[in-house]
Structure formats: C-alpha cells, structure tokens
Short mmCIF file of C-alpha atoms in Angstrom, two decimals:
data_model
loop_
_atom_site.label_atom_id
_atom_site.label_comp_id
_atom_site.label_asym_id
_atom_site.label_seq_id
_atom_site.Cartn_x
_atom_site.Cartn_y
_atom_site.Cartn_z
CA UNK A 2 144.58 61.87 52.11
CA UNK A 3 141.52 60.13 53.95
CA UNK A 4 141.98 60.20 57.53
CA UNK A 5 139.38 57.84 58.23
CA UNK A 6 140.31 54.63 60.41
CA UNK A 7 139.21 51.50 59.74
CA UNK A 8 136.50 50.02 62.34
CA UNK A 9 139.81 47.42 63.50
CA UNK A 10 142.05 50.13 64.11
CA UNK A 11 138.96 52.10 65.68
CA UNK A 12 139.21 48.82 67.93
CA UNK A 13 142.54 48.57 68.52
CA UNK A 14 143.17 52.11 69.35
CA UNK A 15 140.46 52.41 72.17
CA UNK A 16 141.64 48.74 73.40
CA UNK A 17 145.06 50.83 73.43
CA UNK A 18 143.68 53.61 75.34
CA UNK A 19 141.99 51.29 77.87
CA UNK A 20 145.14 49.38 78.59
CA UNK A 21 147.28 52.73 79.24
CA UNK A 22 144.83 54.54 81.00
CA UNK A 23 147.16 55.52 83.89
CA UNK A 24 146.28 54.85 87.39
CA UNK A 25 145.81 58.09 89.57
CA UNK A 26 148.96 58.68 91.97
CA UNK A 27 147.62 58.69 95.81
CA UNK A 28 148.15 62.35 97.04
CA UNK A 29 149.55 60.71 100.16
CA UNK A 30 149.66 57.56 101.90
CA UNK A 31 146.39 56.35 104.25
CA UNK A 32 148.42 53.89 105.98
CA UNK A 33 148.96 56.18 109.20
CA UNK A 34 145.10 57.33 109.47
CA UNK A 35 144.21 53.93 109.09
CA UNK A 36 146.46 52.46 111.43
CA UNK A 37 145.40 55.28 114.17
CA UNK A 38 141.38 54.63 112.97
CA UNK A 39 141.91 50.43 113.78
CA UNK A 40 143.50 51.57 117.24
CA UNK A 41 140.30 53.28 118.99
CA UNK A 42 138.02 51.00 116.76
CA UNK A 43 138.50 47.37 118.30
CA UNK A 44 136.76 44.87 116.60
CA UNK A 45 133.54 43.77 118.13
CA UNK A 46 133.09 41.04 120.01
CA UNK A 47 130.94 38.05 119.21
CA UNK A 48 129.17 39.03 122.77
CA UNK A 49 129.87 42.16 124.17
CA UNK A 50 128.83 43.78 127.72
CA UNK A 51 125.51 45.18 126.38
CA UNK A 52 124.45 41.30 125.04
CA UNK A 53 124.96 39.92 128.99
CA UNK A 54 123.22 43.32 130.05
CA UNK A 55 119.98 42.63 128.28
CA UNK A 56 119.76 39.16 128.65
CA UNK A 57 119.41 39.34 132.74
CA UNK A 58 117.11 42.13 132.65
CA UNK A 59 115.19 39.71 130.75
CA UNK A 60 115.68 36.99 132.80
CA UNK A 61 114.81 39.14 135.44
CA UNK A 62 111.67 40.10 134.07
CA UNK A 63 110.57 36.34 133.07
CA UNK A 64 111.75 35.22 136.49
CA UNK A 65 109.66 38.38 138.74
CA UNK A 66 106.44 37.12 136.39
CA UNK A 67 107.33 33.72 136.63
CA UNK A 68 107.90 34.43 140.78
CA UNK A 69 104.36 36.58 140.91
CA UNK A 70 101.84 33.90 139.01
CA UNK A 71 103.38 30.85 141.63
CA UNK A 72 102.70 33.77 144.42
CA UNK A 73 99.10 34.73 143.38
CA UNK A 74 96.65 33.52 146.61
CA UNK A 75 94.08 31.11 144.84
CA UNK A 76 91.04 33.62 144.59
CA UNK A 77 93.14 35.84 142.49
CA UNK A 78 94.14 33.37 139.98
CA UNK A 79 90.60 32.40 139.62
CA UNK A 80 89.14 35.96 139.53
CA UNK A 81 91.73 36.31 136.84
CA UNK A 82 90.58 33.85 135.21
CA UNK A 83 86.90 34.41 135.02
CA UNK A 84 87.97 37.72 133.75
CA UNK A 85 89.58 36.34 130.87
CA UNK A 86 86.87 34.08 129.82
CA UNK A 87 84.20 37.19 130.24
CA UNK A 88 86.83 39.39 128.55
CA UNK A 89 86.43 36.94 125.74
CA UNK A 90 83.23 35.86 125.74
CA UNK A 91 82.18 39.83 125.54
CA UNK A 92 84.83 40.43 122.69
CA UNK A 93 82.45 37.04 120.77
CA UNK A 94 79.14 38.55 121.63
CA UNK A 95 79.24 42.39 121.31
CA UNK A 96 82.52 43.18 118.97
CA UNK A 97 82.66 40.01 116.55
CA UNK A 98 84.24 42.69 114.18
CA UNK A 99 87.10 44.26 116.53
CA UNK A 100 89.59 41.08 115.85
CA UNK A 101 89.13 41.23 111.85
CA UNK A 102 89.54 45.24 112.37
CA UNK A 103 92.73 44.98 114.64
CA UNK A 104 94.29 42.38 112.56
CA UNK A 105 93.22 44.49 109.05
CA UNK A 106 95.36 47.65 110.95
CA UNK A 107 98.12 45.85 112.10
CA UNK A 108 98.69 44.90 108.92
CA UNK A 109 98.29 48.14 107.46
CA UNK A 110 100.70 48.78 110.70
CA UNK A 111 103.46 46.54 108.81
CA UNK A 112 102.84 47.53 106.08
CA UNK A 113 103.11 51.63 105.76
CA UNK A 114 106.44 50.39 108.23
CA UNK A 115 107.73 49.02 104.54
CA UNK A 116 107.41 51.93 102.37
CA UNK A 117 110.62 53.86 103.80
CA UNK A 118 112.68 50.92 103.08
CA UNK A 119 111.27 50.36 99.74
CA UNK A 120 111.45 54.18 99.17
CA UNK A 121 115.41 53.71 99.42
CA UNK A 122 115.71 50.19 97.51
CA UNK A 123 113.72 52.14 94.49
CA UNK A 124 115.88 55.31 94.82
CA UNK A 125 118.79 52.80 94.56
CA UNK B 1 146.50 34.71 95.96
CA UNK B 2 150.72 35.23 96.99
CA UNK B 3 151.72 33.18 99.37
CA UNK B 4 153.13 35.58 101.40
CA UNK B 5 149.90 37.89 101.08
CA UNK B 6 147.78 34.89 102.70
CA UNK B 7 150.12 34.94 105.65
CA UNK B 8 149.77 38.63 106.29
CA UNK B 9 145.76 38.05 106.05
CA UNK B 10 146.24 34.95 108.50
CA UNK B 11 148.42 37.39 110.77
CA UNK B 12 146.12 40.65 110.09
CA UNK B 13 143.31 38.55 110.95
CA UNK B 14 144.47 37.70 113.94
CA UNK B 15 144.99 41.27 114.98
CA UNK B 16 148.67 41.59 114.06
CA UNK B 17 148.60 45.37 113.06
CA UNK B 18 151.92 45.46 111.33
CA UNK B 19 149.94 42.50 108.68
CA UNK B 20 147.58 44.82 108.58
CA UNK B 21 149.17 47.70 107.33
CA UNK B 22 151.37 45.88 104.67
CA UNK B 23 148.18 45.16 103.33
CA UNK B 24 146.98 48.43 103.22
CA UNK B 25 150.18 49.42 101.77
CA UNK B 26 149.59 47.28 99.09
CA UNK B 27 146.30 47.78 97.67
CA UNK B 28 145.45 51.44 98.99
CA UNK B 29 146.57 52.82 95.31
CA UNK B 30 144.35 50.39 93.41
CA UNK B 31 141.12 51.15 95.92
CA UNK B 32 141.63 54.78 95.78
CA UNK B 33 141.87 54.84 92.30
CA UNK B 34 139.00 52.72 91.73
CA UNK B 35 137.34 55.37 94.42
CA UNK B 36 138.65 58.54 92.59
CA UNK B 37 137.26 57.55 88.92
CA UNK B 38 134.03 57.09 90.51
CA UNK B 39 133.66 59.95 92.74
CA UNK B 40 136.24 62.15 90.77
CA UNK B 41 136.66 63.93 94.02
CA UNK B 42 140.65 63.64 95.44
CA UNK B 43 139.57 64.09 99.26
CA UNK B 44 136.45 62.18 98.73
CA UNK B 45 138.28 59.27 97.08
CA UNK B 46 140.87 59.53 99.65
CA UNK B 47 137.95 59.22 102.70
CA UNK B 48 136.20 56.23 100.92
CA UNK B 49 139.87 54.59 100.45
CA UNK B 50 140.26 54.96 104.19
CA UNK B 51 136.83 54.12 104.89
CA UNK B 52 137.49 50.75 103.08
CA UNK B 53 140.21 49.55 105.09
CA UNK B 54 139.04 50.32 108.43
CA UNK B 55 135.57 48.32 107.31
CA UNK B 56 138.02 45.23 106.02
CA UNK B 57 139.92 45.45 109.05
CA UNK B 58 136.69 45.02 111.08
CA UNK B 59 135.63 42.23 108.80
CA UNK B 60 138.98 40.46 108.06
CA UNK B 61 137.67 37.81 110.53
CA UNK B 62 134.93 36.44 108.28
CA UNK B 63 137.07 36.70 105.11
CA UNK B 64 137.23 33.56 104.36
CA UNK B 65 139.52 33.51 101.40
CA UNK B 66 137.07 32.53 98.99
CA UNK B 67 137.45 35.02 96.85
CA UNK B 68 141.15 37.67 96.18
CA UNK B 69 141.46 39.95 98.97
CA UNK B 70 141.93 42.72 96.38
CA UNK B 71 138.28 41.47 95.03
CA UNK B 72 136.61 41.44 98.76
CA UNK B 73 137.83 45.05 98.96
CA UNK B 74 137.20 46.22 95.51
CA UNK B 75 133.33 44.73 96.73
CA UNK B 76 133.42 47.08 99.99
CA UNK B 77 134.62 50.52 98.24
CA UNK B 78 131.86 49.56 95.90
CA UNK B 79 129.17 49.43 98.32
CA UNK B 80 130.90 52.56 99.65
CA UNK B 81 130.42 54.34 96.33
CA UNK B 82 126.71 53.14 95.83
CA UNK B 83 126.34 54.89 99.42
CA UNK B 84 127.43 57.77 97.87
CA UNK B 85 126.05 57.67 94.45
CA UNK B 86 122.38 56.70 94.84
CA UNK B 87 122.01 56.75 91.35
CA UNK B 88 125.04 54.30 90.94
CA UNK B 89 123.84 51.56 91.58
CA UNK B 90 120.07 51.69 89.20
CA UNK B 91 122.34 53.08 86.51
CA UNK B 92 124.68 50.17 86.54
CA UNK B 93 121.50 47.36 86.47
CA UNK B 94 119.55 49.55 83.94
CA UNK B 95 122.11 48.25 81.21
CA UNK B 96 120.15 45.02 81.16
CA UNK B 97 122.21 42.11 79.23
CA UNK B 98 120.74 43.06 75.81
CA UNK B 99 124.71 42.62 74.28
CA UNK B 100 126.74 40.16 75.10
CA UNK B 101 129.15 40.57 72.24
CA UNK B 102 132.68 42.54 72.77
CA UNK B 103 135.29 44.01 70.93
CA UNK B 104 138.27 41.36 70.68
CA UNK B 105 140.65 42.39 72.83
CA UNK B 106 143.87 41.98 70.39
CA UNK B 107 147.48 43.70 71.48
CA UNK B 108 147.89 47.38 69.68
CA UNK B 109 149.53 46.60 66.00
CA UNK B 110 148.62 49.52 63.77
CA UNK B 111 151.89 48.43 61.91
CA UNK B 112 152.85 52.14 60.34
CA UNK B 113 155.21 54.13 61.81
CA UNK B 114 154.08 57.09 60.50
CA UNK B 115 151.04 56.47 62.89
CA UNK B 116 152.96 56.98 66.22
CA UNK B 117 152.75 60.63 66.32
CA UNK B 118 149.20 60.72 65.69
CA UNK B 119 148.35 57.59 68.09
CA UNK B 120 149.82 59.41 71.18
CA UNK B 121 147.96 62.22 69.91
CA UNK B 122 144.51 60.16 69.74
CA UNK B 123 145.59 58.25 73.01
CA UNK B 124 145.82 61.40 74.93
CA UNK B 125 142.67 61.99 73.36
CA UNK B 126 140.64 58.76 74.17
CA UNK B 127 142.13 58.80 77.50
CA UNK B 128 140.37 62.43 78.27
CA UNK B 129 137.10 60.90 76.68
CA UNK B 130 137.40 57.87 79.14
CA UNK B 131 137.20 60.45 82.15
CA UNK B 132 134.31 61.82 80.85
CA UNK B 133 132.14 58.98 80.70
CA UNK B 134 129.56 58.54 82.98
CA UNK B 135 130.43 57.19 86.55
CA UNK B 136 128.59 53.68 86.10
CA UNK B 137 131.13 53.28 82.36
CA UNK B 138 134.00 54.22 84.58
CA UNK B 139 133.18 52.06 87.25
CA UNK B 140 133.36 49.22 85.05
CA UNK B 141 135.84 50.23 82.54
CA UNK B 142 138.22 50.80 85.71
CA UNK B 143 137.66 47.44 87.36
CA UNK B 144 137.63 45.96 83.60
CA UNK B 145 141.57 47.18 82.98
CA UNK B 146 142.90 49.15 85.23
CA UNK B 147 142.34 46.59 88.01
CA UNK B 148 142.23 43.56 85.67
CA UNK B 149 139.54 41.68 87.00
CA UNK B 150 137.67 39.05 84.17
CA UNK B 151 134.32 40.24 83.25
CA UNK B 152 133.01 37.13 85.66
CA UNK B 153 135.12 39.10 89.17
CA UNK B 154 133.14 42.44 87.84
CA UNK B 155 130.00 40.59 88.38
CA UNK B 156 130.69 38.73 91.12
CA UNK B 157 132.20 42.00 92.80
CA UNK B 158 129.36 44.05 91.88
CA UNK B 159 126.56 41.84 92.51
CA UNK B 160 125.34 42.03 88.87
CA UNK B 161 124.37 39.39 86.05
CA UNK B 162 127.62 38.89 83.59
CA UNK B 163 125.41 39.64 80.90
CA UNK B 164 125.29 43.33 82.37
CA UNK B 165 128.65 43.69 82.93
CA UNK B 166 129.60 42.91 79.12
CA UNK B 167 126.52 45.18 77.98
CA UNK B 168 127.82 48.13 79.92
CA UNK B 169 131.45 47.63 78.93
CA UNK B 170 130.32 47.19 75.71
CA UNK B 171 128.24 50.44 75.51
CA UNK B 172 131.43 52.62 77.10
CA UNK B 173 133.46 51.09 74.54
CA UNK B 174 130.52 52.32 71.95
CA UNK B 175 130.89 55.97 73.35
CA UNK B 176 134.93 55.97 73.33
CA UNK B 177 134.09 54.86 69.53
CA UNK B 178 131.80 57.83 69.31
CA UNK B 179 134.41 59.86 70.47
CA UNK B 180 136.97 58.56 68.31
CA UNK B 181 135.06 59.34 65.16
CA UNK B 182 134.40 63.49 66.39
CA UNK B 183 138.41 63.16 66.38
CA UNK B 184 138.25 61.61 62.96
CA UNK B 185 136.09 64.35 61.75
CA UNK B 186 138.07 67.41 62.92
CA UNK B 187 141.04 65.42 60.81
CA UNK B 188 139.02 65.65 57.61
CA UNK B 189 138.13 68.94 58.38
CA UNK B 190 141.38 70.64 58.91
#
C-alpha cells in the first residue's frame, strides 16, 4: 500500500495542525499581581515634582547671571571685554589650528558616543 | 472592537481599576501564550504576561484606539520578547520577502474515513514538530492562528514588511512539510 500523501493533503494536514494547535492553559491567573503592581505604580504625570524642581534651579541660575552682568561696575565689563577680544585675537594669531583640532575631536567625541548604541541595534 | 470592551478601555483609561482588570482577565491567556511559545519558559512567560499589562496600564492613556487592544498588546509582549531574545528580532527580518506565495488555506477534507485514525496520529505529530520550530517560526505561526491576526496585523504588530511576514510563515510551513514527509517515511518503512 503506498503511504505517500499527496502534496494537497500534505497541505491540508499541516493547515489542520495549525488551526488545532491548542493554546497553553495559564498555570494561574495574573490578574491579582497585576492589580497589586498598578497600585504602587501610579501613572506618571505629564509634569511631575522633579520637572518644577529643575526648571527654578534653572531659572535661578539664568536669573543670578542675568543679576551679576547688570551688577558688574563698568571697568569690569570692559576689562572683560578686552580679554575676550585678546583671548581671540591670540587664538587667530598663534593657534589658527586649535579650532579645526577641537572641532575634529568633538566630533570624534560624538561619534565613539554612537558605537554602544549601534553595538546593540546590530546585536538586535 | 466589542462595544462593551471600548467602554472598559474608556473606564480603564481613566483609572477605573475594576476596567482594568476585566481586561486583563480577558486577554492574559492569549498574551501569555503568545509569551510561552516564544520563550518556552512557564515562569518566564508568566513574568513577561505580567510585565505586559502593567506597561499597557501605564500607557492606556495614549492608546488611542487605532488599532485592537489585543493588537497594541500583542505589540508590547513583543517588544518584551525581543528584550529577551536579542537574536529575535535579526532572525525575524533576516527572512527578507523573497516568497510571497502561501499555501491556500482550505478547511481539512481528506474525505476517507479510514484516514481519521492516522490524522490524529499525524496531528499529534505535526503539533510536536510546530513546538520545535525555531522561536522567530513560532512567533509568527502563533500570532498567524492561534491569535488570528491577518498576515497585514503580523506586520503591523511586529514592525516588519508584509512581504516578511508571508516569507517566514511560508518557510515554517516548509519545515512542518519537512517534517511531515520523515513521518511519511517511517510509514513506508515499517
């Protein structure tokens, strides 16, 4: 007698299978540990404590610089000032290639900060 | 979606516990099943089911109802799985969408009597070969018809192409076929 099935009732006998595959019985019900999990975990807030926290030491910050630049007596601004523009000026004459080198490592910076994330998208 | 599962999620999502856990009462089986044949670990599938909810019910505000709530959920126990499984998630979109044919999905109709015996027998069988596939066939073979989503839900719940989706359901099928035909040959040979 041949045994062998056709390839339609090859078909229909794993689309059989798939259909009746039985779903797993749950051990026990989650509904409890769930319920007691939601309890203790409140939703979070659109803005919570910490938000209202950080935004006045901020506003602190930007108000005590804010506060100290109005408050500077005249000769300091100015000796400030003429700082800067030496400060500059010596950056133009004597290191023309310590921007192009600071902006060529802070990109390096950025971008060695990539590889662990890219690490984990390719281990995906 | 039932009508009275969209007022539970209205309710739920307004913090009314008792929605809540009608809701959890309803699908829990489906996403721990969906959990287990991935994981194929009882108290692992049983922390990822529980995991699930307690992520929904932190989320149920921004569910929308675009999409079947058993969908959105079937979409976080997913991403729960890929969490644990690495490897899930590159084996799934390594199928590519090379095939985008399927077996016809007809009703069982073998049409001989005689067969029954043997078709339990081979059922039994296939059904043991479908927990051996790999976790990425199961995945999809589970969401596919145990949890009767369309093969355009799969993708949308898995984040992959459509054409993926059929090519991996297609090659699982190929393998349960594979499987069926070692049966075959221990027939001829006994």
């Amino acid at each position: 007698m041949d045994n062998h099935l056709t390839p339609q009732q090859q078909d229909l006998l794993i689309e059989d299978a798939l259909k009746t595959f039985p779903l797993a019985p749950m051990p026990r019900s989650i509904t409890p540990n769930v319920m007691a999990r939601i309890q203790t975990n409140t939703r979070p807030a659109i803005v919570t404590l910490n938000d209202f926290a950080l935004s006045l030491v901020i506003a602190v910050c930007i108000g005590a610089i804010l506060f100290a630049l109005q408050n500077l007596p005249a000769v300091a601004v100015m000796e400030f000032r003429k700082q800067s523009i030496l400060l500059v000026q010596g950056f133009l004459v004597n290191a023309r290639w310590l921007v192009p080198s600071m902006m060529f490592g802070l990109a390096s910076l950025f971008v060695a900060l990539t590889i662990p994330y890219l690490g984990r998208q390719l281990m995906k | 979606m039932p009508d009275n599962e969209t007022t539970l999620i209205q309710k739920a999502q307004k913090g009314d516990h008792d929605a809540f856990a009608a809701l959890v009462d309803e699908h829990q089986r489906y996403i721990y099943n969906l959990a287990l044949r991935v994981v194929k670990d009882e108290n692992e599938a049983l922390d990822l089911t529980q995991e699930t909810f307690v992520r929904a019910w932190t989320a149920l505000p921004n569910f929308k109802g675009q999409s079947q709530l058993r969908t959105w959920l079937y979409r976080i126990v997913t991403n729960l799985c890929y969490n644990r499984l690495p490897a899930l998630r590159r084996s799934l979109t390594d199928f590519g969408d090379d095939v985008m044919e399927d077996i016809p999905e007809n009703n069982l109709t073998l049409g001989n009597p005689s067969h029954d015996f043997e078709s339990n027998e081979t059922r039994s069988y296939l059904h043991h070969a479908i927990e051996e596939l790999d976790e990425n066939y199961r995945l999809l073979i589970n969401l596919r018809y145990q949890n009767e989503l369309s093969y355009e839900e799969i993708a949308s719940t898995l984040n992959l192409p459509l054409g993926t989706v059929k090519t991996g359901i297609f090659r699982a099928k190929a393998q349960l076929r594979n499987a069926l035909a070692t049966l075959e040959d221990s027939w001829t040979t006994t």
